[in-house]
PDB file of C-alpha atoms in Angstrom:
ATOM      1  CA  UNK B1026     -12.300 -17.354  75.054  1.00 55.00           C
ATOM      2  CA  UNK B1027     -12.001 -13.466  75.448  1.00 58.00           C
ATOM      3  CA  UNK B1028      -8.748 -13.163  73.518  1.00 61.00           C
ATOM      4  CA  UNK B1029     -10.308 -12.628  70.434  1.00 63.00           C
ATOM      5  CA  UNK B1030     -12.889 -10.193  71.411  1.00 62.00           C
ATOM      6  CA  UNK B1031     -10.001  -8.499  73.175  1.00 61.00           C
ATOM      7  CA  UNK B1032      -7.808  -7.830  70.241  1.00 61.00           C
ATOM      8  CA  UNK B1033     -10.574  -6.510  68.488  1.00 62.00           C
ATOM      9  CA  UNK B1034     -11.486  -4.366  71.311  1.00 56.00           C
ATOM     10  CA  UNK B1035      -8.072  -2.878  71.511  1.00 59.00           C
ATOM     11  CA  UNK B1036      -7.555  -2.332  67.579  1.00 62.00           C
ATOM     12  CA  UNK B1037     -10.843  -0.354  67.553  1.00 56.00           C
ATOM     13  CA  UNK B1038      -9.595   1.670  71.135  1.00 52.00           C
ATOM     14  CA  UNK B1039      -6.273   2.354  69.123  1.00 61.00           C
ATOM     15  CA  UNK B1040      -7.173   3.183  65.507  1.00 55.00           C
ATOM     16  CA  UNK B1041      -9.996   5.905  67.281  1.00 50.00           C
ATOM     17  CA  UNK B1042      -6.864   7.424  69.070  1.00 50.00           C
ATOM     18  CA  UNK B1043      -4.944   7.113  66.244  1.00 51.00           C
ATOM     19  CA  UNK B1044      -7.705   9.617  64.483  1.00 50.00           C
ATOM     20  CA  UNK B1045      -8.079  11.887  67.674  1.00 51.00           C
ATOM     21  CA  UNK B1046      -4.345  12.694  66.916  1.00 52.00           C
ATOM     22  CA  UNK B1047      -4.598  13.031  63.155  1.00 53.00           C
ATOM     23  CA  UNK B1048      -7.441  15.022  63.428  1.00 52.00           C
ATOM     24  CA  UNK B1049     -10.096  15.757  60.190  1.00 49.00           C
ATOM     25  CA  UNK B1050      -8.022  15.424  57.684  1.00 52.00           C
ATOM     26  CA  UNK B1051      -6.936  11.423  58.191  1.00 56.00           C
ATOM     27  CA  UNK B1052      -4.238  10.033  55.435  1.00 63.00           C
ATOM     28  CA  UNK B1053      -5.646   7.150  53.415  1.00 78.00           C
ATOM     29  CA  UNK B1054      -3.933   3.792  52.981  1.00 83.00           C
ATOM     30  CA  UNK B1055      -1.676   3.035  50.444  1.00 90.00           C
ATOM     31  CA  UNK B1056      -2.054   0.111  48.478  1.00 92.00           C
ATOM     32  CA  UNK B1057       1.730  -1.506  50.054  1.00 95.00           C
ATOM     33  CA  UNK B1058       0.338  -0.545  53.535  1.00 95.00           C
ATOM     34  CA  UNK B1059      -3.141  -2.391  52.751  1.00 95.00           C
ATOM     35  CA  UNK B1060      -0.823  -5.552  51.150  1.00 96.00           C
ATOM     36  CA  UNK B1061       1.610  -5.781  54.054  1.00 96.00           C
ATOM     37  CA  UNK B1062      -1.003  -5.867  56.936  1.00 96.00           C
ATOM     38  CA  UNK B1063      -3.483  -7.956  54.350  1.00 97.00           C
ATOM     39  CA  UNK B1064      -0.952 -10.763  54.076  1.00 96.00           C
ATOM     40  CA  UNK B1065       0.810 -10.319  57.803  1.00 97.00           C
ATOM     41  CA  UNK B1066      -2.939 -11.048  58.557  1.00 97.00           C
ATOM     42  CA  UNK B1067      -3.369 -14.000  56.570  1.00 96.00           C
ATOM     43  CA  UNK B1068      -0.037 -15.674  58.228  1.00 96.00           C
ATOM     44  CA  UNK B1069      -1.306 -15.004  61.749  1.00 97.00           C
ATOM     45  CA  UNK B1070      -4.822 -15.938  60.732  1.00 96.00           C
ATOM     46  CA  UNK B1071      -6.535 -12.773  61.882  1.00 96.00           C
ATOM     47  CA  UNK B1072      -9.851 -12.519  60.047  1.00 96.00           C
ATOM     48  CA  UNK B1073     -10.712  -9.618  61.442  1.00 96.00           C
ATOM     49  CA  UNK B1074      -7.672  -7.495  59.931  1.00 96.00           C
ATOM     50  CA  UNK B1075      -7.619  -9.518  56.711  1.00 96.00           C
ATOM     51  CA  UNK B1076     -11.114  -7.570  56.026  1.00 96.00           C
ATOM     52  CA  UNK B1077     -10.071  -5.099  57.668  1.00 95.00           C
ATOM     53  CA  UNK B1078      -6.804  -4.486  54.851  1.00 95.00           C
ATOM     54  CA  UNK B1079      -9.318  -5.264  52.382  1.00 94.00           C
ATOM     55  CA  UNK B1080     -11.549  -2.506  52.426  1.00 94.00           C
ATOM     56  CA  UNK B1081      -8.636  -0.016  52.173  1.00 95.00           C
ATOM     57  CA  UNK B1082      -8.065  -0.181  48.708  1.00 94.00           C
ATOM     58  CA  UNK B1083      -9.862  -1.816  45.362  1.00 94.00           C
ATOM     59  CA  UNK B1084      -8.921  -5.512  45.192  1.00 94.00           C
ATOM     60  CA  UNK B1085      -7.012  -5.119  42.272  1.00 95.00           C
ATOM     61  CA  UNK B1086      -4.834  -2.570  44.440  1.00 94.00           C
ATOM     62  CA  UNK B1087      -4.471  -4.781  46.779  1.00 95.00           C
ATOM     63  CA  UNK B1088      -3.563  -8.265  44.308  1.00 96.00           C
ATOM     64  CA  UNK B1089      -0.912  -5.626  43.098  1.00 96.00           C
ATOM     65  CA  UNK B1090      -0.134  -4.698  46.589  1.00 96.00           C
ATOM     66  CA  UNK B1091       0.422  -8.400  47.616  1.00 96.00           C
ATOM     67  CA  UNK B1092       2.372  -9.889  44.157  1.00 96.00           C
ATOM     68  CA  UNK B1093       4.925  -6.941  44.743  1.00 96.00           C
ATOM     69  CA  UNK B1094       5.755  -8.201  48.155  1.00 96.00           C
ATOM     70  CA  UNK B1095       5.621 -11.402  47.011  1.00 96.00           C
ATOM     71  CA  UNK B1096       8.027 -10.506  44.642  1.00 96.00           C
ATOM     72  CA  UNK B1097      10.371  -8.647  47.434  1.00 96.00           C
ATOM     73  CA  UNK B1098      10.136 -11.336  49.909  1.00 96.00           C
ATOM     74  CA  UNK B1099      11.334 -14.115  47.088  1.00 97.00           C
ATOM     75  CA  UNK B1100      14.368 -12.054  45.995  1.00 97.00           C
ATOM     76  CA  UNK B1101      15.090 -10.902  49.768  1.00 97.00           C
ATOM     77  CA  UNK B1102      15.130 -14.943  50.509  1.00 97.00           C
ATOM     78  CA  UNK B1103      16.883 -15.032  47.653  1.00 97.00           C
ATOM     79  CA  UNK B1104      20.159 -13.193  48.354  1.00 97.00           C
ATOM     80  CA  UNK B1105      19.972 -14.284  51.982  1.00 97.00           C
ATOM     81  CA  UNK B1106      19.877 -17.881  51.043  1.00 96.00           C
ATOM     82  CA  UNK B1107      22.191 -17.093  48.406  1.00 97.00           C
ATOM     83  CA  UNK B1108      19.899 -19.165  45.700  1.00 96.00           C
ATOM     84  CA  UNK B1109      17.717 -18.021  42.965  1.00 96.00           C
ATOM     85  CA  UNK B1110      14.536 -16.459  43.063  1.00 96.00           C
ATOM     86  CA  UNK B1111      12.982 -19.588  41.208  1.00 96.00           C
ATOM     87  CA  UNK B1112      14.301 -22.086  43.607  1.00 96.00           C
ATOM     88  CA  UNK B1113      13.441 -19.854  46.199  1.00 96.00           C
ATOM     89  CA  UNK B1114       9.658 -19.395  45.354  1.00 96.00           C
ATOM     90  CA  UNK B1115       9.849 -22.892  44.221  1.00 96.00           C
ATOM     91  CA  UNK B1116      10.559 -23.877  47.443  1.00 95.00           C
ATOM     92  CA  UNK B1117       8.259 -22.120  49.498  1.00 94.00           C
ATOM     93  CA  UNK B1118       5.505 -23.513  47.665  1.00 94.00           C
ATOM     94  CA  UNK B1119       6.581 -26.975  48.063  1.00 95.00           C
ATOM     95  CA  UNK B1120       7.473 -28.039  44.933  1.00 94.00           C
ATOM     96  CA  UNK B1121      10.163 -29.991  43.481  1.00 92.00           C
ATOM     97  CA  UNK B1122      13.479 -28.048  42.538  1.00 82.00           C
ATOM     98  CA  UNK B1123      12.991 -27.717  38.487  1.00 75.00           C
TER      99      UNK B1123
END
């Protein structure tokens, strides 16, 4: 019941330490930064951080952002599995090999 009021709690408690440290002059997210916690948010279904990502960059940033990972995750699969990047990405969206 309090475990997602928590998490929130203790983002908020971190990111203001995080700009105590950094002082006035704070870096800005990058788009890849805004993609990778955007979509690491979507797969844990955190709402909160999915908005969160959001508002760091334009959303056509972040649609670039997220096809380039995409893109990296498919041909990382892809050498590991040792299989092409189309039966790969095929695969992961669950549809028949072509």
């Amino acid at each position: 019941m309090f475990g997602r009021p928590r998490k929130t709690f203790a983002r908020f408690l971190t990111s203001t330490r995080a700009e105590a440290r950094e002082g006035p002059q704070q870096r800005g997210h990058n788009l890849f930064e805004a993609a990778a916690v955007y979509v690491s948010a979507r797969a844990e279904d955190d709402q909160d951080r999915v908005y969160e990502a959001a508002g760091w960059v334009s959303p056509e940033a972040l649609s670039f952002g997220v096809s380039e990972l995409a893109c990296r995750a498919v041909v990382a699969l892809a050498r590991e599995r040792d299989e092409s990047p189309r039966t790969v990405a095929r695969a992961l969206l669950g549809l028949p090999a072509a």
